[in-house]
JSON list of C-alpha atoms in Angstrom, two decimals:
[
{"chain": "A", "resi": 19, "resn": "UNK", "atom": "CA", "xyz": [81.21, 70.11, 95.56]},
{"chain": "A", "resi": 20, "resn": "UNK", "atom": "CA", "xyz": [81.59, 66.94, 97.35]},
{"chain": "A", "resi": 21, "resn": "UNK", "atom": "CA", "xyz": [78.48, 65.02, 98.96]},
{"chain": "A", "resi": 22, "resn": "UNK", "atom": "CA", "xyz": [79.41, 65.96, 102.41]},
{"chain": "A", "resi": 23, "resn": "UNK", "atom": "CA", "xyz": [79.73, 69.37, 101.40]},
{"chain": "A", "resi": 24, "resn": "UNK", "atom": "CA", "xyz": [76.08, 69.66, 99.75]},
{"chain": "A", "resi": 25, "resn": "UNK", "atom": "CA", "xyz": [75.26, 67.64, 103.50]},
{"chain": "A", "resi": 26, "resn": "UNK", "atom": "CA", "xyz": [77.04, 70.67, 105.88]},
{"chain": "A", "resi": 27, "resn": "UNK", "atom": "CA", "xyz": [75.38, 73.05, 103.85]},
{"chain": "A", "resi": 28, "resn": "UNK", "atom": "CA", "xyz": [71.89, 71.72, 104.34]},
{"chain": "A", "resi": 29, "resn": "UNK", "atom": "CA", "xyz": [70.84, 71.40, 100.96]},
{"chain": "A", "resi": 30, "resn": "UNK", "atom": "CA", "xyz": [69.00, 68.43, 98.75]},
{"chain": "A", "resi": 31, "resn": "UNK", "atom": "CA", "xyz": [70.93, 67.57, 95.65]},
{"chain": "A", "resi": 32, "resn": "UNK", "atom": "CA", "xyz": [68.50, 65.95, 92.99]},
{"chain": "A", "resi": 33, "resn": "UNK", "atom": "CA", "xyz": [70.48, 64.30, 90.04]},
{"chain": "A", "resi": 34, "resn": "UNK", "atom": "CA", "xyz": [69.40, 63.20, 86.48]},
{"chain": "A", "resi": 35, "resn": "UNK", "atom": "CA", "xyz": [70.48, 60.46, 84.45]},
{"chain": "A", "resi": 36, "resn": "UNK", "atom": "CA", "xyz": [68.98, 62.59, 81.02]},
{"chain": "A", "resi": 37, "resn": "UNK", "atom": "CA", "xyz": [66.46, 60.82, 78.83]},
{"chain": "A", "resi": 38, "resn": "UNK", "atom": "CA", "xyz": [67.24, 57.44, 77.36]},
{"chain": "A", "resi": 39, "resn": "UNK", "atom": "CA", "xyz": [69.98, 56.91, 79.73]},
{"chain": "A", "resi": 40, "resn": "UNK", "atom": "CA", "xyz": [69.69, 53.50, 81.04]},
{"chain": "A", "resi": 41, "resn": "UNK", "atom": "CA", "xyz": [66.38, 52.57, 79.56]},
{"chain": "A", "resi": 42, "resn": "UNK", "atom": "CA", "xyz": [65.46, 51.80, 76.33]},
{"chain": "A", "resi": 43, "resn": "UNK", "atom": "CA", "xyz": [65.73, 54.13, 73.11]},
{"chain": "A", "resi": 44, "resn": "UNK", "atom": "CA", "xyz": [68.71, 56.23, 71.85]},
{"chain": "A", "resi": 45, "resn": "UNK", "atom": "CA", "xyz": [70.41, 58.80, 74.46]},
{"chain": "A", "resi": 46, "resn": "UNK", "atom": "CA", "xyz": [69.85, 62.35, 73.71]},
{"chain": "A", "resi": 47, "resn": "UNK", "atom": "CA", "xyz": [73.73, 63.10, 74.50]},
{"chain": "A", "resi": 48, "resn": "UNK", "atom": "CA", "xyz": [74.61, 66.60, 73.56]},
{"chain": "A", "resi": 49, "resn": "UNK", "atom": "CA", "xyz": [70.53, 68.07, 73.12]},
{"chain": "A", "resi": 50, "resn": "UNK", "atom": "CA", "xyz": [69.89, 70.89, 75.12]},
{"chain": "A", "resi": 51, "resn": "UNK", "atom": "CA", "xyz": [66.30, 71.26, 75.51]},
{"chain": "A", "resi": 52, "resn": "UNK", "atom": "CA", "xyz": [65.72, 67.70, 76.22]},
{"chain": "A", "resi": 53, "resn": "UNK", "atom": "CA", "xyz": [68.45, 68.11, 78.78]},
{"chain": "A", "resi": 54, "resn": "UNK", "atom": "CA", "xyz": [67.03, 70.72, 80.68]},
{"chain": "A", "resi": 55, "resn": "UNK", "atom": "CA", "xyz": [63.49, 69.60, 80.54]},
{"chain": "A", "resi": 56, "resn": "UNK", "atom": "CA", "xyz": [64.78, 66.41, 82.49]},
{"chain": "A", "resi": 57, "resn": "UNK", "atom": "CA", "xyz": [66.82, 68.59, 84.77]},
{"chain": "A", "resi": 58, "resn": "UNK", "atom": "CA", "xyz": [63.68, 70.07, 86.03]},
{"chain": "A", "resi": 59, "resn": "UNK", "atom": "CA", "xyz": [60.78, 67.50, 85.87]},
{"chain": "A", "resi": 60, "resn": "UNK", "atom": "CA", "xyz": [63.88, 66.16, 88.08]},
{"chain": "A", "resi": 61, "resn": "UNK", "atom": "CA", "xyz": [63.34, 68.92, 90.60]},
{"chain": "A", "resi": 62, "resn": "UNK", "atom": "CA", "xyz": [59.61, 68.34, 90.34]},
{"chain": "A", "resi": 63, "resn": "UNK", "atom": "CA", "xyz": [59.78, 64.76, 91.64]},
{"chain": "A", "resi": 64, "resn": "UNK", "atom": "CA", "xyz": [61.83, 65.53, 94.28]},
{"chain": "A", "resi": 65, "resn": "UNK", "atom": "CA", "xyz": [59.30, 68.16, 95.16]},
{"chain": "A", "resi": 66, "resn": "UNK", "atom": "CA", "xyz": [56.51, 65.08, 95.29]},
{"chain": "A", "resi": 67, "resn": "UNK", "atom": "CA", "xyz": [58.36, 62.78, 98.07]},
{"chain": "A", "resi": 68, "resn": "UNK", "atom": "CA", "xyz": [56.55, 62.31, 100.99]},
{"chain": "A", "resi": 69, "resn": "UNK", "atom": "CA", "xyz": [58.13, 63.61, 104.22]},
{"chain": "A", "resi": 70, "resn": "UNK", "atom": "CA", "xyz": [60.81, 65.89, 102.81]},
{"chain": "A", "resi": 71, "resn": "UNK", "atom": "CA", "xyz": [60.36, 70.03, 102.33]},
{"chain": "A", "resi": 72, "resn": "UNK", "atom": "CA", "xyz": [62.21, 71.54, 100.03]},
{"chain": "A", "resi": 73, "resn": "UNK", "atom": "CA", "xyz": [62.43, 75.03, 99.46]},
{"chain": "A", "resi": 74, "resn": "UNK", "atom": "CA", "xyz": [61.35, 77.00, 96.28]},
{"chain": "A", "resi": 75, "resn": "UNK", "atom": "CA", "xyz": [65.43, 77.73, 95.74]},
{"chain": "A", "resi": 76, "resn": "UNK", "atom": "CA", "xyz": [66.73, 75.89, 92.89]},
{"chain": "A", "resi": 77, "resn": "UNK", "atom": "CA", "xyz": [70.18, 75.90, 91.36]},
{"chain": "A", "resi": 78, "resn": "UNK", "atom": "CA", "xyz": [71.04, 74.16, 87.99]},
{"chain": "A", "resi": 79, "resn": "UNK", "atom": "CA", "xyz": [74.63, 72.99, 88.15]},
{"chain": "A", "resi": 80, "resn": "UNK", "atom": "CA", "xyz": [76.41, 70.55, 86.12]},
{"chain": "A", "resi": 81, "resn": "UNK", "atom": "CA", "xyz": [79.85, 69.60, 84.49]},
{"chain": "A", "resi": 82, "resn": "UNK", "atom": "CA", "xyz": [80.88, 68.81, 80.75]},
{"chain": "A", "resi": 83, "resn": "UNK", "atom": "CA", "xyz": [77.38, 67.94, 79.52]},
{"chain": "A", "resi": 84, "resn": "UNK", "atom": "CA", "xyz": [75.64, 68.77, 82.61]},
{"chain": "A", "resi": 85, "resn": "UNK", "atom": "CA", "xyz": [77.28, 72.22, 82.34]},
{"chain": "A", "resi": 86, "resn": "UNK", "atom": "CA", "xyz": [75.71, 72.42, 79.03]},
{"chain": "A", "resi": 87, "resn": "UNK", "atom": "CA", "xyz": [72.47, 71.48, 80.40]},
{"chain": "A", "resi": 88, "resn": "UNK", "atom": "CA", "xyz": [72.45, 74.01, 83.35]},
{"chain": "A", "resi": 89, "resn": "UNK", "atom": "CA", "xyz": [72.39, 76.76, 80.79]},
{"chain": "A", "resi": 90, "resn": "UNK", "atom": "CA", "xyz": [69.96, 75.20, 78.68]},
{"chain": "A", "resi": 91, "resn": "UNK", "atom": "CA", "xyz": [67.59, 74.91, 81.61]},
{"chain": "A", "resi": 92, "resn": "UNK", "atom": "CA", "xyz": [68.33, 78.57, 82.47]},
{"chain": "A", "resi": 93, "resn": "UNK", "atom": "CA", "xyz": [67.40, 79.42, 79.48]},
{"chain": "A", "resi": 94, "resn": "UNK", "atom": "CA", "xyz": [63.95, 77.49, 79.00]},
{"chain": "A", "resi": 95, "resn": "UNK", "atom": "CA", "xyz": [62.76, 77.47, 82.85]},
{"chain": "A", "resi": 96, "resn": "UNK", "atom": "CA", "xyz": [61.00, 80.65, 82.99]},
{"chain": "A", "resi": 97, "resn": "UNK", "atom": "CA", "xyz": [58.81, 79.55, 80.45]},
{"chain": "A", "resi": 98, "resn": "UNK", "atom": "CA", "xyz": [58.79, 75.69, 80.58]},
{"chain": "A", "resi": 99, "resn": "UNK", "atom": "CA", "xyz": [58.68, 75.60, 84.57]},
{"chain": "A", "resi": 100, "resn": "UNK", "atom": "CA", "xyz": [57.55, 78.75, 86.01]},
{"chain": "A", "resi": 101, "resn": "UNK", "atom": "CA", "xyz": [56.88, 76.14, 88.58]},
{"chain": "A", "resi": 102, "resn": "UNK", "atom": "CA", "xyz": [60.59, 75.79, 89.26]},
{"chain": "A", "resi": 103, "resn": "UNK", "atom": "CA", "xyz": [62.45, 79.34, 90.10]},
{"chain": "A", "resi": 104, "resn": "UNK", "atom": "CA", "xyz": [65.95, 79.48, 89.32]},
{"chain": "A", "resi": 105, "resn": "UNK", "atom": "CA", "xyz": [68.36, 81.29, 92.02]},
{"chain": "A", "resi": 106, "resn": "UNK", "atom": "CA", "xyz": [71.15, 80.54, 89.59]},
{"chain": "A", "resi": 107, "resn": "UNK", "atom": "CA", "xyz": [73.44, 78.40, 87.09]},
{"chain": "A", "resi": 108, "resn": "UNK", "atom": "CA", "xyz": [76.92, 76.81, 87.72]},
{"chain": "A", "resi": 109, "resn": "UNK", "atom": "CA", "xyz": [78.51, 75.54, 84.44]},
{"chain": "A", "resi": 110, "resn": "UNK", "atom": "CA", "xyz": [81.65, 73.98, 85.07]},
{"chain": "A", "resi": 111, "resn": "UNK", "atom": "CA", "xyz": [83.42, 73.30, 81.65]},
{"chain": "A", "resi": 112, "resn": "UNK", "atom": "CA", "xyz": [79.89, 73.54, 79.49]},
{"chain": "A", "resi": 113, "resn": "UNK", "atom": "CA", "xyz": [79.87, 71.45, 76.15]},
{"chain": "A", "resi": 114, "resn": "UNK", "atom": "CA", "xyz": [77.61, 74.52, 74.96]},
{"chain": "A", "resi": 115, "resn": "UNK", "atom": "CA", "xyz": [79.36, 75.57, 71.89]},
{"chain": "A", "resi": 116, "resn": "UNK", "atom": "CA", "xyz": [79.02, 72.55, 69.85]},
{"chain": "A", "resi": 117, "resn": "UNK", "atom": "CA", "xyz": [80.06, 73.24, 66.61]},
{"chain": "A", "resi": 118, "resn": "UNK", "atom": "CA", "xyz": [83.28, 74.40, 68.51]},
{"chain": "A", "resi": 119, "resn": "UNK", "atom": "CA", "xyz": [83.58, 70.47, 69.64]},
{"chain": "A", "resi": 120, "resn": "UNK", "atom": "CA", "xyz": [83.03, 68.62, 67.15]},
{"chain": "A", "resi": 121, "resn": "UNK", "atom": "CA", "xyz": [84.97, 70.44, 65.23]},
{"chain": "A", "resi": 122, "resn": "UNK", "atom": "CA", "xyz": [88.02, 70.02, 67.55]},
{"chain": "A", "resi": 123, "resn": "UNK", "atom": "CA", "xyz": [87.60, 66.55, 68.05]},
{"chain": "A", "resi": 124, "resn": "UNK", "atom": "CA", "xyz": [89.94, 65.41, 65.53]},
{"chain": "A", "resi": 125, "resn": "UNK", "atom": "CA", "xyz": [92.86, 66.38, 67.20]},
{"chain": "A", "resi": 126, "resn": "UNK", "atom": "CA", "xyz": [92.14, 65.88, 71.01]},
{"chain": "A", "resi": 127, "resn": "UNK", "atom": "CA", "xyz": [93.12, 62.11, 71.87]},
{"chain": "A", "resi": 128, "resn": "UNK", "atom": "CA", "xyz": [90.07, 60.40, 72.15]},
{"chain": "A", "resi": 129, "resn": "UNK", "atom": "CA", "xyz": [87.92, 62.83, 70.11]},
{"chain": "A", "resi": 130, "resn": "UNK", "atom": "CA", "xyz": [86.85, 59.44, 68.54]},
{"chain": "A", "resi": 131, "resn": "UNK", "atom": "CA", "xyz": [84.64, 57.94, 71.53]},
{"chain": "A", "resi": 132, "resn": "UNK", "atom": "CA", "xyz": [82.87, 61.78, 72.02]},
{"chain": "A", "resi": 133, "resn": "UNK", "atom": "CA", "xyz": [82.29, 61.88, 67.91]},
{"chain": "A", "resi": 134, "resn": "UNK", "atom": "CA", "xyz": [80.96, 58.12, 68.54]},
{"chain": "A", "resi": 135, "resn": "UNK", "atom": "CA", "xyz": [78.54, 59.47, 71.27]},
{"chain": "A", "resi": 136, "resn": "UNK", "atom": "CA", "xyz": [77.67, 62.62, 69.14]},
{"chain": "A", "resi": 137, "resn": "UNK", "atom": "CA", "xyz": [77.20, 60.99, 65.62]},
{"chain": "A", "resi": 138, "resn": "UNK", "atom": "CA", "xyz": [74.79, 58.17, 66.89]},
{"chain": "A", "resi": 139, "resn": "UNK", "atom": "CA", "xyz": [72.79, 59.87, 69.11]},
{"chain": "A", "resi": 140, "resn": "UNK", "atom": "CA", "xyz": [72.05, 62.83, 66.39]},
{"chain": "A", "resi": 141, "resn": "UNK", "atom": "CA", "xyz": [71.26, 60.03, 63.57]},
{"chain": "A", "resi": 142, "resn": "UNK", "atom": "CA", "xyz": [69.02, 58.09, 66.03]},
{"chain": "A", "resi": 143, "resn": "UNK", "atom": "CA", "xyz": [67.27, 61.11, 67.34]},
{"chain": "A", "resi": 144, "resn": "UNK", "atom": "CA", "xyz": [67.36, 63.57, 64.11]},
{"chain": "A", "resi": 145, "resn": "UNK", "atom": "CA", "xyz": [66.21, 61.87, 60.92]},
{"chain": "A", "resi": 146, "resn": "UNK", "atom": "CA", "xyz": [67.55, 64.30, 58.96]},
{"chain": "A", "resi": 147, "resn": "UNK", "atom": "CA", "xyz": [70.99, 63.45, 59.78]},
{"chain": "A", "resi": 148, "resn": "UNK", "atom": "CA", "xyz": [71.93, 60.19, 58.22]},
{"chain": "A", "resi": 149, "resn": "UNK", "atom": "CA", "xyz": [75.31, 58.00, 59.63]},
{"chain": "A", "resi": 150, "resn": "UNK", "atom": "CA", "xyz": [76.48, 57.44, 55.83]},
{"chain": "A", "resi": 151, "resn": "UNK", "atom": "CA", "xyz": [76.55, 60.88, 54.90]},
{"chain": "A", "resi": 152, "resn": "UNK", "atom": "CA", "xyz": [79.24, 61.86, 57.76]},
{"chain": "A", "resi": 153, "resn": "UNK", "atom": "CA", "xyz": [81.01, 58.72, 59.13]},
{"chain": "A", "resi": 154, "resn": "UNK", "atom": "CA", "xyz": [83.88, 56.86, 56.88]},
{"chain": "A", "resi": 155, "resn": "UNK", "atom": "CA", "xyz": [82.96, 53.85, 54.96]},
{"chain": "A", "resi": 156, "resn": "UNK", "atom": "CA", "xyz": [83.46, 50.93, 57.26]},
{"chain": "A", "resi": 157, "resn": "UNK", "atom": "CA", "xyz": [83.30, 52.95, 60.72]},
{"chain": "A", "resi": 158, "resn": "UNK", "atom": "CA", "xyz": [80.00, 52.83, 61.43]},
{"chain": "A", "resi": 159, "resn": "UNK", "atom": "CA", "xyz": [80.24, 49.64, 63.71]},
{"chain": "A", "resi": 160, "resn": "UNK", "atom": "CA", "xyz": [83.32, 51.14, 65.37]},
{"chain": "A", "resi": 161, "resn": "UNK", "atom": "CA", "xyz": [81.30, 53.96, 65.67]},
{"chain": "A", "resi": 162, "resn": "UNK", "atom": "CA", "xyz": [78.48, 52.22, 67.01]},
{"chain": "A", "resi": 163, "resn": "UNK", "atom": "CA", "xyz": [80.16, 50.30, 69.40]},
{"chain": "A", "resi": 164, "resn": "UNK", "atom": "CA", "xyz": [81.64, 53.03, 71.23]},
{"chain": "A", "resi": 165, "resn": "UNK", "atom": "CA", "xyz": [78.39, 54.57, 71.82]},
{"chain": "A", "resi": 166, "resn": "UNK", "atom": "CA", "xyz": [77.16, 51.90, 73.68]},
{"chain": "A", "resi": 167, "resn": "UNK", "atom": "CA", "xyz": [79.65, 52.17, 76.32]},
{"chain": "A", "resi": 168, "resn": "UNK", "atom": "CA", "xyz": [79.42, 54.14, 79.67]},
{"chain": "A", "resi": 169, "resn": "UNK", "atom": "CA", "xyz": [82.22, 57.60, 79.88]},
{"chain": "A", "resi": 170, "resn": "UNK", "atom": "CA", "xyz": [82.03, 56.33, 83.83]},
{"chain": "A", "resi": 171, "resn": "UNK", "atom": "CA", "xyz": [82.64, 52.90, 83.42]},
{"chain": "A", "resi": 172, "resn": "UNK", "atom": "CA", "xyz": [85.70, 50.34, 82.57]},
{"chain": "A", "resi": 173, "resn": "UNK", "atom": "CA", "xyz": [83.85, 50.31, 79.49]},
{"chain": "A", "resi": 174, "resn": "UNK", "atom": "CA", "xyz": [86.01, 53.69, 78.57]},
{"chain": "A", "resi": 175, "resn": "UNK", "atom": "CA", "xyz": [89.22, 52.14, 78.94]},
{"chain": "A", "resi": 176, "resn": "UNK", "atom": "CA", "xyz": [88.32, 49.83, 76.29]},
{"chain": "A", "resi": 177, "resn": "UNK", "atom": "CA", "xyz": [87.03, 52.38, 74.09]},
{"chain": "A", "resi": 178, "resn": "UNK", "atom": "CA", "xyz": [90.17, 54.55, 74.33]},
{"chain": "A", "resi": 179, "resn": "UNK", "atom": "CA", "xyz": [92.29, 51.10, 73.41]},
{"chain": "A", "resi": 180, "resn": "UNK", "atom": "CA", "xyz": [90.40, 50.40, 70.51]},
{"chain": "A", "resi": 181, "resn": "UNK", "atom": "CA", "xyz": [90.69, 54.14, 69.56]},
{"chain": "A", "resi": 182, "resn": "UNK", "atom": "CA", "xyz": [94.41, 53.94, 69.74]},
{"chain": "A", "resi": 183, "resn": "UNK", "atom": "CA", "xyz": [94.86, 50.86, 67.96]},
{"chain": "A", "resi": 184, "resn": "UNK", "atom": "CA", "xyz": [92.96, 51.87, 64.60]},
{"chain": "A", "resi": 185, "resn": "UNK", "atom": "CA", "xyz": [95.95, 54.39, 63.08]},
{"chain": "A", "resi": 186, "resn": "UNK", "atom": "CA", "xyz": [96.41, 56.59, 66.46]},
{"chain": "A", "resi": 187, "resn": "UNK", "atom": "CA", "xyz": [92.98, 57.12, 67.08]},
{"chain": "A", "resi": 188, "resn": "UNK", "atom": "CA", "xyz": [91.35, 57.71, 63.64]},
{"chain": "A", "resi": 189, "resn": "UNK", "atom": "CA", "xyz": [88.77, 60.33, 62.88]},
{"chain": "A", "resi": 190, "resn": "UNK", "atom": "CA", "xyz": [85.55, 58.91, 61.64]},
{"chain": "A", "resi": 191, "resn": "UNK", "atom": "CA", "xyz": [84.11, 61.93, 59.92]},
{"chain": "A", "resi": 192, "resn": "UNK", "atom": "CA", "xyz": [84.17, 61.27, 56.22]},
{"chain": "A", "resi": 193, "resn": "UNK", "atom": "CA", "xyz": [83.91, 65.14, 55.67]},
{"chain": "A", "resi": 194, "resn": "UNK", "atom": "CA", "xyz": [82.99, 68.46, 57.35]},
{"chain": "A", "resi": 195, "resn": "UNK", "atom": "CA", "xyz": [80.88, 67.51, 60.31]},
{"chain": "A", "resi": 196, "resn": "UNK", "atom": "CA", "xyz": [79.57, 71.34, 60.58]},
{"chain": "A", "resi": 197, "resn": "UNK", "atom": "CA", "xyz": [78.05, 71.43, 57.52]},
{"chain": "A", "resi": 198, "resn": "UNK", "atom": "CA", "xyz": [74.87, 70.35, 56.25]},
{"chain": "A", "resi": 199, "resn": "UNK", "atom": "CA", "xyz": [72.04, 68.77, 58.43]},
{"chain": "A", "resi": 200, "resn": "UNK", "atom": "CA", "xyz": [74.30, 67.51, 61.41]},
{"chain": "A", "resi": 201, "resn": "UNK", "atom": "CA", "xyz": [75.64, 71.49, 61.79]},
{"chain": "A", "resi": 202, "resn": "UNK", "atom": "CA", "xyz": [72.17, 72.76, 61.52]},
{"chain": "A", "resi": 203, "resn": "UNK", "atom": "CA", "xyz": [71.40, 70.81, 64.55]},
{"chain": "A", "resi": 204, "resn": "UNK", "atom": "CA", "xyz": [74.35, 71.34, 66.21]},
{"chain": "A", "resi": 205, "resn": "UNK", "atom": "CA", "xyz": [73.93, 75.04, 66.02]},
{"chain": "A", "resi": 206, "resn": "UNK", "atom": "CA", "xyz": [70.32, 74.44, 66.98]},
{"chain": "A", "resi": 207, "resn": "UNK", "atom": "CA", "xyz": [71.35, 73.00, 70.36]},
{"chain": "A", "resi": 208, "resn": "UNK", "atom": "CA", "xyz": [73.28, 75.80, 71.11]},
{"chain": "A", "resi": 209, "resn": "UNK", "atom": "CA", "xyz": [71.64, 78.18, 74.51]},
{"chain": "A", "resi": 210, "resn": "UNK", "atom": "CA", "xyz": [71.88, 81.09, 72.89]},
{"chain": "A", "resi": 211, "resn": "UNK", "atom": "CA", "xyz": [69.72, 83.04, 75.05]},
{"chain": "A", "resi": 212, "resn": "UNK", "atom": "CA", "xyz": [69.73, 85.73, 77.77]},
{"chain": "A", "resi": 213, "resn": "UNK", "atom": "CA", "xyz": [69.68, 84.60, 80.94]},
{"chain": "A", "resi": 214, "resn": "UNK", "atom": "CA", "xyz": [68.35, 86.84, 83.98]},
{"chain": "A", "resi": 215, "resn": "UNK", "atom": "CA", "xyz": [69.44, 84.56, 86.79]},
{"chain": "A", "resi": 216, "resn": "UNK", "atom": "CA", "xyz": [72.74, 84.44, 88.59]},
{"chain": "A", "resi": 217, "resn": "UNK", "atom": "CA", "xyz": [75.34, 82.37, 86.36]},
{"chain": "A", "resi": 218, "resn": "UNK", "atom": "CA", "xyz": [78.67, 81.37, 86.93]},
{"chain": "A", "resi": 219, "resn": "UNK", "atom": "CA", "xyz": [80.67, 79.95, 84.28]},
{"chain": "A", "resi": 220, "resn": "UNK", "atom": "CA", "xyz": [84.25, 78.16, 84.48]},
{"chain": "A", "resi": 221, "resn": "UNK", "atom": "CA", "xyz": [85.98, 76.82, 81.84]},
{"chain": "A", "resi": 222, "resn": "UNK", "atom": "CA", "xyz": [89.60, 75.18, 81.84]},
{"chain": "A", "resi": 223, "resn": "UNK", "atom": "CA", "xyz": [93.23, 77.06, 80.54]},
{"chain": "A", "resi": 224, "resn": "UNK", "atom": "CA", "xyz": [94.69, 75.66, 77.92]},
{"chain": "A", "resi": 225, "resn": "UNK", "atom": "CA", "xyz": [98.14, 74.43, 78.72]},
{"chain": "A", "resi": 226, "resn": "UNK", "atom": "CA", "xyz": [101.36, 74.82, 76.23]}
]
């Protein structure tokens, strides 16, 4: 839904930039609880704006990383933010099953970009996940450089060109990324819970 439609409905739209996105420190990419708390805190902040009256009806909506965040918001909101009752969640192509996502990156064009974002975030946030245990020797500078670029900016094109120029989008992992500490942390960020509120999930149909 585009902004004019939101305005026509008389809704207020609040968007979070997530923790450490654009500020000093590591970005907690694909980490569900942190993203969900950021969403809920954003709603709380919006309600404190002067000369703005908002209803208690709140829907969490997101695409890709935001879709996974919406699911996590539905999971933790009842206990972490009872003051922000949710009317529902809409998760568009959610990045929720992180093991399936990370495990499939080697077969996707540009997969090394997402892999770089993920491994950099998880090694910086979780001390038990170590770069040298998962990334091929010599690829750490490449991965860290990728992770510093924004997916919504022209930097993404540079990242993709870099990836394709290096052995046709190389596999950066030296072994199974789903094993050991990284696999455990990926599983930890899977939003496995019964969600009592209304839930709408959209996923793309695979193409032949």
